[in-house]
Amino acid sequence: MYTTRVNSLRSVFEPRCPPTKRPLYAGKYFIWLTFIVLCAFPVTLLGDTITLGVNNGGNADPFAGPFPGQAGTEYQEAYASSDFSGTIAISSIDFFLLPGSQGSTLYGGTYQVSLSVITANINSLSQTDLASNIGADNTIFSTEILSGAAPNVLAFSGGPFLYDPSAGNLLLNIQVSNPTGGGNALFEDGEGDGPAGIVRYSNFYGGTTGYGLVTQFTGSSSITNLSTLDTPEPRTLMLFACGLAGLFIRRRQRV
């Protein structure tokens, strides 16, 4: 009588499926969800950081303001396609404060950073008609209002801007508006002795070849962007991995 009553209560409160099956049942859906997220949405596959230029002394252009008598509204830096090893989706552009310049200040204003691809030789651009240097695909990368103390790393995040070196050279264009003055920060620069693969043009001050801020480009590529790359190996590996994951899940379901 007592045993019958206990068994009856167990049948009411215990789950109908065996306890050992429930974790596997829930885990199956978790694995499927992970599989769908990884394969259906763009996944970052490649990450790369490239630093161009050498530090031969600090330069005030453009982050400390223009030289007296100069307009100080536009700064350009051209990078040779040979500086890059392959396609890169640029998501961050960084400049480095000259060591010993801590405590210095930025020239206040709105800085609009754009990127474009140009076919002209980086040494043959115009120093007087800066607008004519800009490529047809010019894209606003980031807009920042700067002022106050200069950071050790001045970073502009945006894009991503997909740059393919086989299409031409890369042009960085910085337009400065709404100036509030001030500024004495010096950033790492070639100072006339920089590599041939970087040339600057601006209405902040003179000097072109051999000048140019040390620039760090951080890039990434996703499945969405990989269709433009010449080498499909990362995408192929990702699809292969998804296929193996699918077979594994299928096998677990049959157990």
PDB file of C-alpha atoms in Angstrom:
ATOM      1  CA  MET A   1       0.000   0.000   0.000  1.00  0.00           C
ATOM      2  CA  TYR A   2       2.747   2.448   1.025  1.00  0.00           C
ATOM      3  CA  THR A   3       4.935   1.450  -1.929  1.00  0.00           C
ATOM      4  CA  THR A   4       2.055   1.917  -4.351  1.00  0.00           C
ATOM      5  CA  ARG A   5       1.371   5.439  -2.982  1.00  0.00           C
ATOM      6  CA  VAL A   6       5.054   6.487  -3.331  1.00  0.00           C
ATOM      7  CA  ASN A   7       5.208   5.239  -6.884  1.00  0.00           C
ATOM      8  CA  SER A   8       2.006   7.129  -7.668  1.00  0.00           C
ATOM      9  CA  LEU A   9       3.478  10.370  -6.328  1.00  0.00           C
ATOM     10  CA  ARG A  10       6.646   9.832  -8.328  1.00  0.00           C
ATOM     11  CA  SER A  11       4.633   9.516 -11.501  1.00  0.00           C
ATOM     12  CA  VAL A  12       3.080  12.940 -10.807  1.00  0.00           C
ATOM     13  CA  PHE A  13       6.191  14.972  -9.882  1.00  0.00           C
ATOM     14  CA  GLU A  14       8.935  13.380 -11.961  1.00  0.00           C
ATOM     15  CA  PRO A  15       9.394  14.461 -15.619  1.00  0.00           C
ATOM     16  CA  ARG A  16       8.106  12.051 -18.235  1.00  0.00           C
ATOM     17  CA  CYS A  17      11.412  11.873 -20.073  1.00  0.00           C
ATOM     18  CA  PRO A  18      14.407  10.172 -18.441  1.00  0.00           C
ATOM     19  CA  PRO A  19      16.643  12.647 -16.556  1.00  0.00           C
ATOM     20  CA  THR A  20      19.675  11.493 -18.491  1.00  0.00           C
ATOM     21  CA  LYS A  21      18.056  12.560 -21.757  1.00  0.00           C
ATOM     22  CA  ARG A  22      17.189  16.158 -20.783  1.00  0.00           C
ATOM     23  CA  PRO A  23      20.746  17.626 -20.696  1.00  0.00           C
ATOM     24  CA  LEU A  24      21.495  16.042 -24.069  1.00  0.00           C
ATOM     25  CA  TYR A  25      18.179  17.337 -25.470  1.00  0.00           C
ATOM     26  CA  ALA A  26      18.879  20.906 -24.287  1.00  0.00           C
ATOM     27  CA  GLY A  27      22.510  20.701 -25.352  1.00  0.00           C
ATOM     28  CA  LYS A  28      21.462  19.703 -28.849  1.00  0.00           C
ATOM     29  CA  TYR A  29      19.581  22.967 -29.334  1.00  0.00           C
ATOM     30  CA  PHE A  30      22.464  24.985 -27.864  1.00  0.00           C
ATOM     31  CA  ILE A  31      24.883  23.395 -30.345  1.00  0.00           C
ATOM     32  CA  TRP A  32      22.481  24.049 -33.241  1.00  0.00           C
ATOM     33  CA  LEU A  33      22.082  27.692 -32.196  1.00  0.00           C
ATOM     34  CA  THR A  34      25.853  28.174 -32.051  1.00  0.00           C
ATOM     35  CA  PHE A  35      26.211  26.531 -35.460  1.00  0.00           C
ATOM     36  CA  ILE A  36      23.593  28.830 -37.024  1.00  0.00           C
ATOM     37  CA  VAL A  37      25.147  32.002 -35.551  1.00  0.00           C
ATOM     38  CA  LEU A  38      28.644  31.096 -36.758  1.00  0.00           C
ATOM     39  CA  CYS A  39      27.607  30.148 -40.278  1.00  0.00           C
ATOM     40  CA  ALA A  40      24.759  32.552 -41.011  1.00  0.00           C
ATOM     41  CA  PHE A  41      26.267  35.839 -39.862  1.00  0.00           C
ATOM     42  CA  PRO A  42      29.458  37.644 -40.930  1.00  0.00           C
ATOM     43  CA  VAL A  43      32.304  36.439 -38.763  1.00  0.00           C
ATOM     44  CA  THR A  44      35.617  38.222 -38.374  1.00  0.00           C
ATOM     45  CA  LEU A  45      38.222  35.941 -39.876  1.00  0.00           C
ATOM     46  CA  LEU A  46      41.250  38.091 -40.453  1.00  0.00           C
ATOM     47  CA  GLY A  47      42.826  40.786 -38.338  1.00  0.00           C
ATOM     48  CA  ASP A  48      45.822  42.867 -39.312  1.00  0.00           C
ATOM     49  CA  THR A  49      47.733  45.900 -38.098  1.00  0.00           C
ATOM     50  CA  ILE A  50      50.237  47.738 -40.257  1.00  0.00           C
ATOM     51  CA  THR A  51      52.350  50.705 -39.178  1.00  0.00           C
ATOM     52  CA  LEU A  52      53.721  52.952 -41.919  1.00  0.00           C
ATOM     53  CA  GLY A  53      56.420  55.592 -41.601  1.00  0.00           C
ATOM     54  CA  VAL A  54      59.362  56.221 -39.303  1.00  0.00           C
ATOM     55  CA  ASN A  55      59.812  58.670 -36.475  1.00  0.00           C
ATOM     56  CA  ASN A  56      62.554  61.160 -37.247  1.00  0.00           C
ATOM     57  CA  GLY A  57      61.094  63.936 -35.098  1.00  0.00           C
ATOM     58  CA  GLY A  58      57.758  65.387 -34.175  1.00  0.00           C
ATOM     59  CA  ASN A  59      55.537  67.397 -36.506  1.00  0.00           C
ATOM     60  CA  ALA A  60      52.788  69.851 -35.665  1.00  0.00           C
ATOM     61  CA  ASP A  61      50.679  69.275 -38.781  1.00  0.00           C
ATOM     62  CA  PRO A  62      47.753  68.999 -38.516  1.00  0.00           C
ATOM     63  CA  PHE A  63      47.037  68.430 -34.824  1.00  0.00           C
ATOM     64  CA  ALA A  64      48.830  71.499 -33.452  1.00  0.00           C
ATOM     65  CA  GLY A  65      47.315  73.926 -35.941  1.00  0.00           C
ATOM     66  CA  PRO A  66      48.654  75.745 -39.016  1.00  0.00           C
ATOM     67  CA  PHE A  67      51.844  77.700 -39.417  1.00  0.00           C
ATOM     68  CA  PRO A  68      51.178  81.479 -39.218  1.00  0.00           C
ATOM     69  CA  GLY A  69      49.726  82.735 -42.480  1.00  0.00           C
ATOM     70  CA  GLN A  70      48.512  79.291 -43.592  1.00  0.00           C
ATOM     71  CA  ALA A  71      44.837  78.344 -43.991  1.00  0.00           C
ATOM     72  CA  GLY A  72      45.097  75.163 -41.921  1.00  0.00           C
ATOM     73  CA  THR A  73      41.940  73.537 -43.247  1.00  0.00           C
ATOM     74  CA  GLU A  74      43.151  70.424 -45.078  1.00  0.00           C
ATOM     75  CA  TYR A  75      45.857  67.812 -44.598  1.00  0.00           C
ATOM     76  CA  GLN A  76      46.554  64.855 -46.870  1.00  0.00           C
ATOM     77  CA  GLU A  77      48.842  61.865 -46.646  1.00  0.00           C
ATOM     78  CA  ALA A  78      49.382  59.530 -49.595  1.00  0.00           C
ATOM     79  CA  TYR A  79      50.537  55.931 -49.088  1.00  0.00           C
ATOM     80  CA  ALA A  80      51.980  53.816 -51.901  1.00  0.00           C
ATOM     81  CA  SER A  81      50.110  50.609 -52.643  1.00  0.00           C
ATOM     82  CA  SER A  82      53.413  48.756 -52.219  1.00  0.00           C
ATOM     83  CA  ASP A  83      53.260  49.617 -48.499  1.00  0.00           C
ATOM     84  CA  PHE A  84      50.429  47.090 -48.123  1.00  0.00           C
ATOM     85  CA  SER A  85      50.713  43.318 -48.457  1.00  0.00           C
ATOM     86  CA  GLY A  86      47.092  42.767 -49.415  1.00  0.00           C
ATOM     87  CA  THR A  87      43.484  43.849 -49.094  1.00  0.00           C
ATOM     88  CA  ILE A  88      42.541  45.338 -45.754  1.00  0.00           C
ATOM     89  CA  ALA A  89      39.210  46.555 -44.333  1.00  0.00           C
ATOM     90  CA  ILE A  90      40.442  49.550 -42.345  1.00  0.00           C
ATOM     91  CA  SER A  91      38.579  50.078 -39.074  1.00  0.00           C
ATOM     92  CA  SER A  92      41.024  52.249 -37.130  1.00  0.00           C
ATOM     93  CA  ILE A  93      43.664  54.869 -37.957  1.00  0.00           C
ATOM     94  CA  ASP A  94      46.129  55.786 -35.195  1.00  0.00           C
ATOM     95  CA  PHE A  95      48.780  58.476 -34.782  1.00  0.00           C
ATOM     96  CA  PHE A  96      51.434  58.551 -32.055  1.00  0.00           C
ATOM     97  CA  LEU A  97      52.369  61.417 -29.779  1.00  0.00           C
ATOM     98  CA  LEU A  98      56.079  62.211 -29.874  1.00  0.00           C
ATOM     99  CA  PRO A  99      57.786  60.825 -26.745  1.00  0.00           C
ATOM    100  CA  GLY A 100      58.373  63.650 -24.308  1.00  0.00           C
ATOM    101  CA  SER A 101      55.356  65.617 -25.555  1.00  0.00           C
ATOM    102  CA  GLN A 102      53.022  64.478 -22.798  1.00  0.00           C
ATOM    103  CA  GLY A 103      50.964  67.381 -21.475  1.00  0.00           C
ATOM    104  CA  SER A 104      50.766  69.130 -24.846  1.00  0.00           C
ATOM    105  CA  THR A 105      47.420  70.116 -26.365  1.00  0.00           C
ATOM    106  CA  LEU A 106      45.519  69.557 -29.594  1.00  0.00           C
ATOM    107  CA  TYR A 107      44.440  72.262 -32.027  1.00  0.00           C
ATOM    108  CA  GLY A 108      40.729  72.543 -31.320  1.00  0.00           C
ATOM    109  CA  GLY A 109      38.280  71.868 -34.120  1.00  0.00           C
ATOM    110  CA  THR A 110      36.203  69.341 -36.026  1.00  0.00           C
ATOM    111  CA  TYR A 111      38.342  66.784 -37.848  1.00  0.00           C
ATOM    112  CA  GLN A 112      36.755  64.897 -40.724  1.00  0.00           C
ATOM    113  CA  VAL A 113      38.873  61.951 -41.862  1.00  0.00           C
ATOM    114  CA  SER A 114      38.280  60.482 -45.321  1.00  0.00           C
ATOM    115  CA  LEU A 115      39.901  57.727 -47.368  1.00  0.00           C
ATOM    116  CA  SER A 116      40.043  57.188 -51.103  1.00  0.00           C
ATOM    117  CA  VAL A 117      41.948  55.236 -53.745  1.00  0.00           C
ATOM    118  CA  ILE A 118      44.014  57.218 -56.248  1.00  0.00           C
ATOM    119  CA  THR A 119      45.773  56.108 -59.434  1.00  0.00           C
ATOM    120  CA  ALA A 120      48.181  59.056 -59.585  1.00  0.00           C
ATOM    121  CA  ASN A 121      51.751  58.674 -58.365  1.00  0.00           C
ATOM    122  CA  ILE A 122      51.956  59.767 -54.735  1.00  0.00           C
ATOM    123  CA  ASN A 123      54.816  62.163 -55.618  1.00  0.00           C
ATOM    124  CA  SER A 124      52.875  63.958 -58.350  1.00  0.00           C
ATOM    125  CA  LEU A 125      49.864  65.270 -56.410  1.00  0.00           C
ATOM    126  CA  SER A 126      49.025  68.962 -56.149  1.00  0.00           C
ATOM    127  CA  GLN A 127      50.187  70.997 -53.174  1.00  0.00           C
ATOM    128  CA  THR A 128      47.900  73.911 -54.085  1.00  0.00           C
ATOM    129  CA  ASP A 129      44.716  72.238 -55.339  1.00  0.00           C
ATOM    130  CA  LEU A 130      44.223  69.602 -52.646  1.00  0.00           C
ATOM    131  CA  ALA A 131      40.683  68.767 -53.757  1.00  0.00           C
ATOM    132  CA  SER A 132      42.023  67.520 -57.099  1.00  0.00           C
ATOM    133  CA  ASN A 133      44.080  64.871 -55.321  1.00  0.00           C
ATOM    134  CA  ILE A 134      41.068  63.074 -53.837  1.00  0.00           C
ATOM    135  CA  GLY A 135      39.930  59.816 -55.422  1.00  0.00           C
ATOM    136  CA  ALA A 136      36.482  59.210 -56.906  1.00  0.00           C
ATOM    137  CA  ASP A 137      35.539  56.745 -54.152  1.00  0.00           C
ATOM    138  CA  ASN A 138      36.298  59.212 -51.344  1.00  0.00           C
ATOM    139  CA  THR A 139      34.522  58.011 -48.208  1.00  0.00           C
ATOM    140  CA  ILE A 140      34.117  59.775 -44.883  1.00  0.00           C
ATOM    141  CA  PHE A 141      35.757  57.454 -42.377  1.00  0.00           C
ATOM    142  CA  SER A 142      35.343  59.348 -39.091  1.00  0.00           C
ATOM    143  CA  THR A 143      34.428  62.782 -37.750  1.00  0.00           C
ATOM    144  CA  GLU A 144      35.750  63.853 -34.347  1.00  0.00           C
ATOM    145  CA  ILE A 145      35.750  67.073 -32.324  1.00  0.00           C
ATOM    146  CA  LEU A 146      39.209  67.417 -30.807  1.00  0.00           C
ATOM    147  CA  SER A 147      40.603  69.743 -28.147  1.00  0.00           C
ATOM    148  CA  GLY A 148      42.466  69.669 -24.857  1.00  0.00           C
ATOM    149  CA  ALA A 149      45.275  67.341 -23.821  1.00  0.00           C
ATOM    150  CA  ALA A 150      46.816  65.223 -26.555  1.00  0.00           C
ATOM    151  CA  PRO A 151      46.618  61.451 -25.961  1.00  0.00           C
ATOM    152  CA  ASN A 152      49.597  59.152 -26.444  1.00  0.00           C
ATOM    153  CA  VAL A 153      47.672  57.476 -29.274  1.00  0.00           C
ATOM    154  CA  LEU A 154      45.225  59.575 -31.269  1.00  0.00           C
ATOM    155  CA  ALA A 155      42.785  57.049 -32.713  1.00  0.00           C
ATOM    156  CA  PHE A 156      40.080  57.507 -35.336  1.00  0.00           C
ATOM    157  CA  SER A 157      37.658  54.592 -35.535  1.00  0.00           C
ATOM    158  CA  GLY A 158      35.213  54.146 -38.386  1.00  0.00           C
ATOM    159  CA  GLY A 159      34.483  52.416 -41.640  1.00  0.00           C
ATOM    160  CA  PRO A 160      35.419  49.808 -42.347  1.00  0.00           C
ATOM    161  CA  PHE A 161      36.991  51.094 -45.564  1.00  0.00           C
ATOM    162  CA  LEU A 162      37.913  48.218 -47.828  1.00  0.00           C
ATOM    163  CA  TYR A 163      41.221  49.009 -49.494  1.00  0.00           C
ATOM    164  CA  ASP A 164      42.612  46.862 -52.298  1.00  0.00           C
ATOM    165  CA  PRO A 165      46.212  47.858 -53.152  1.00  0.00           C
ATOM    166  CA  SER A 166      45.833  46.478 -56.667  1.00  0.00           C
ATOM    167  CA  ALA A 167      43.351  49.300 -57.391  1.00  0.00           C
ATOM    168  CA  GLY A 168      45.825  52.105 -56.646  1.00  0.00           C
ATOM    169  CA  ASN A 169      47.430  54.118 -53.854  1.00  0.00           C
ATOM    170  CA  LEU A 170      45.673  55.147 -50.652  1.00  0.00           C
ATOM    171  CA  LEU A 171      44.951  58.799 -49.817  1.00  0.00           C
ATOM    172  CA  LEU A 172      44.131  59.991 -46.314  1.00  0.00           C
ATOM    173  CA  ASN A 173      42.377  63.359 -46.238  1.00  0.00           C
ATOM    174  CA  ILE A 174      41.757  65.353 -43.043  1.00  0.00           C
ATOM    175  CA  GLN A 175      39.576  68.452 -43.197  1.00  0.00           C
ATOM    176  CA  VAL A 176      39.548  70.768 -40.181  1.00  0.00           C
ATOM    177  CA  SER A 177      36.610  73.083 -39.551  1.00  0.00           C
ATOM    178  CA  ASN A 178      35.232  75.152 -36.665  1.00  0.00           C
ATOM    179  CA  PRO A 179      38.715  75.884 -35.277  1.00  0.00           C
ATOM    180  CA  THR A 180      38.946  77.011 -31.672  1.00  0.00           C
ATOM    181  CA  GLY A 181      42.706  77.566 -31.663  1.00  0.00           C
ATOM    182  CA  GLY A 182      45.420  76.472 -29.294  1.00  0.00           C
ATOM    183  CA  GLY A 183      47.533  73.401 -29.838  1.00  0.00           C
ATOM    184  CA  ASN A 184      51.205  72.526 -29.495  1.00  0.00           C
ATOM    185  CA  ALA A 185      51.173  68.730 -29.734  1.00  0.00           C
ATOM    186  CA  LEU A 186      53.840  67.044 -31.840  1.00  0.00           C
ATOM    187  CA  PHE A 187      53.208  63.633 -33.381  1.00  0.00           C
ATOM    188  CA  GLU A 188      55.735  61.155 -34.791  1.00  0.00           C
ATOM    189  CA  ASP A 189      56.689  62.079 -38.355  1.00  0.00           C
ATOM    190  CA  GLY A 190      59.276  61.375 -41.051  1.00  0.00           C
ATOM    191  CA  GLU A 191      60.425  64.998 -40.860  1.00  0.00           C
ATOM    192  CA  GLY A 192      61.791  65.061 -44.402  1.00  0.00           C
ATOM    193  CA  ASP A 193      63.722  61.801 -44.047  1.00  0.00           C
ATOM    194  CA  GLY A 194      60.807  59.408 -44.104  1.00  0.00           C
ATOM    195  CA  PRO A 195      60.306  56.488 -46.511  1.00  0.00           C
ATOM    196  CA  ALA A 196      59.495  57.134 -50.169  1.00  0.00           C
ATOM    197  CA  GLY A 197      56.197  55.308 -49.789  1.00  0.00           C
ATOM    198  CA  ILE A 198      54.581  58.164 -47.823  1.00  0.00           C
ATOM    199  CA  VAL A 199      54.080  61.757 -49.018  1.00  0.00           C
ATOM    200  CA  ARG A 200      52.091  64.568 -47.393  1.00  0.00           C
ATOM    201  CA  TYR A 201      50.255  67.557 -48.849  1.00  0.00           C
ATOM    202  CA  SER A 202      48.536  70.274 -46.834  1.00  0.00           C
ATOM    203  CA  ASN A 203      47.767  73.955 -46.374  1.00  0.00           C
ATOM    204  CA  PHE A 204      49.180  73.832 -42.844  1.00  0.00           C
ATOM    205  CA  TYR A 205      52.814  74.157 -43.933  1.00  0.00           C
ATOM    206  CA  GLY A 206      55.167  73.132 -46.739  1.00  0.00           C
ATOM    207  CA  GLY A 207      57.112  69.918 -47.183  1.00  0.00           C
ATOM    208  CA  THR A 208      55.893  66.882 -49.102  1.00  0.00           C
ATOM    209  CA  THR A 209      58.231  63.960 -49.900  1.00  0.00           C
ATOM    210  CA  GLY A 210      59.853  62.440 -46.837  1.00  0.00           C
ATOM    211  CA  TYR A 211      57.262  63.953 -44.549  1.00  0.00           C
ATOM    212  CA  GLY A 212      54.207  62.197 -43.167  1.00  0.00           C
ATOM    213  CA  LEU A 213      52.864  61.122 -39.819  1.00  0.00           C
ATOM    214  CA  VAL A 214      53.647  57.628 -38.611  1.00  0.00           C
ATOM    215  CA  THR A 215      50.319  55.932 -39.246  1.00  0.00           C
ATOM    216  CA  GLN A 216      48.927  52.676 -37.929  1.00  0.00           C
ATOM    217  CA  PHE A 217      46.082  51.037 -39.831  1.00  0.00           C
ATOM    218  CA  THR A 218      44.099  48.343 -38.076  1.00  0.00           C
ATOM    219  CA  GLY A 219      41.982  46.207 -40.334  1.00  0.00           C
ATOM    220  CA  SER A 220      39.765  43.159 -40.406  1.00  0.00           C
ATOM    221  CA  SER A 221      37.991  41.079 -43.003  1.00  0.00           C
ATOM    222  CA  SER A 222      34.712  39.184 -42.642  1.00  0.00           C
ATOM    223  CA  ILE A 223      32.877  36.631 -44.747  1.00  0.00           C
ATOM    224  CA  THR A 224      30.980  39.528 -46.309  1.00  0.00           C
ATOM    225  CA  ASN A 225      34.207  41.191 -47.436  1.00  0.00           C
ATOM    226  CA  LEU A 226      36.128  38.099 -48.433  1.00  0.00           C
ATOM    227  CA  SER A 227      34.313  37.901 -51.772  1.00  0.00           C
ATOM    228  CA  THR A 228      36.540  40.767 -52.927  1.00  0.00           C
ATOM    229  CA  LEU A 229      39.787  39.078 -51.975  1.00  0.00           C
ATOM    230  CA  ASP A 230      42.007  37.229 -54.403  1.00  0.00           C
ATOM    231  CA  THR A 231      42.759  34.416 -51.952  1.00  0.00           C
ATOM    232  CA  PRO A 232      39.655  32.552 -50.740  1.00  0.00           C
ATOM    233  CA  GLU A 233      41.412  30.214 -48.299  1.00  0.00           C
ATOM    234  CA  PRO A 234      39.995  31.731 -45.042  1.00  0.00           C
ATOM    235  CA  ARG A 235      36.441  31.540 -46.364  1.00  0.00           C
ATOM    236  CA  THR A 236      36.963  27.995 -47.588  1.00  0.00           C
ATOM    237  CA  LEU A 237      38.285  26.964 -44.178  1.00  0.00           C
ATOM    238  CA  MET A 238      35.287  28.550 -42.451  1.00  0.00           C
ATOM    239  CA  LEU A 239      32.806  26.727 -44.675  1.00  0.00           C
ATOM    240  CA  PHE A 240      34.721  23.470 -44.177  1.00  0.00           C
ATOM    241  CA  ALA A 241      34.580  23.971 -40.402  1.00  0.00           C
ATOM    242  CA  CYS A 242      30.825  24.594 -40.561  1.00  0.00           C
ATOM    243  CA  GLY A 243      30.428  21.401 -42.578  1.00  0.00           C
ATOM    244  CA  LEU A 244      32.341  19.358 -40.005  1.00  0.00           C
ATOM    245  CA  ALA A 245      30.269  20.905 -37.215  1.00  0.00           C
ATOM    246  CA  GLY A 246      27.081  19.916 -39.047  1.00  0.00           C
ATOM    247  CA  LEU A 247      28.249  16.311 -39.412  1.00  0.00           C
ATOM    248  CA  PHE A 248      29.178  16.191 -35.724  1.00  0.00           C
ATOM    249  CA  ILE A 249      25.770  17.482 -34.655  1.00  0.00           C
ATOM    250  CA  ARG A 250      24.023  15.003 -36.952  1.00  0.00           C
ATOM    251  CA  ARG A 251      26.028  12.158 -35.446  1.00  0.00           C
ATOM    252  CA  ARG A 252      25.164  13.264 -31.904  1.00  0.00           C
ATOM    253  CA  GLN A 253      21.469  13.313 -32.779  1.00  0.00           C
ATOM    254  CA  ARG A 254      21.548   9.661 -33.801  1.00  0.00           C
ATOM    255  CA  VAL A 255      23.157   8.576 -30.519  1.00  0.00           C
TER     256      VAL A 255
END
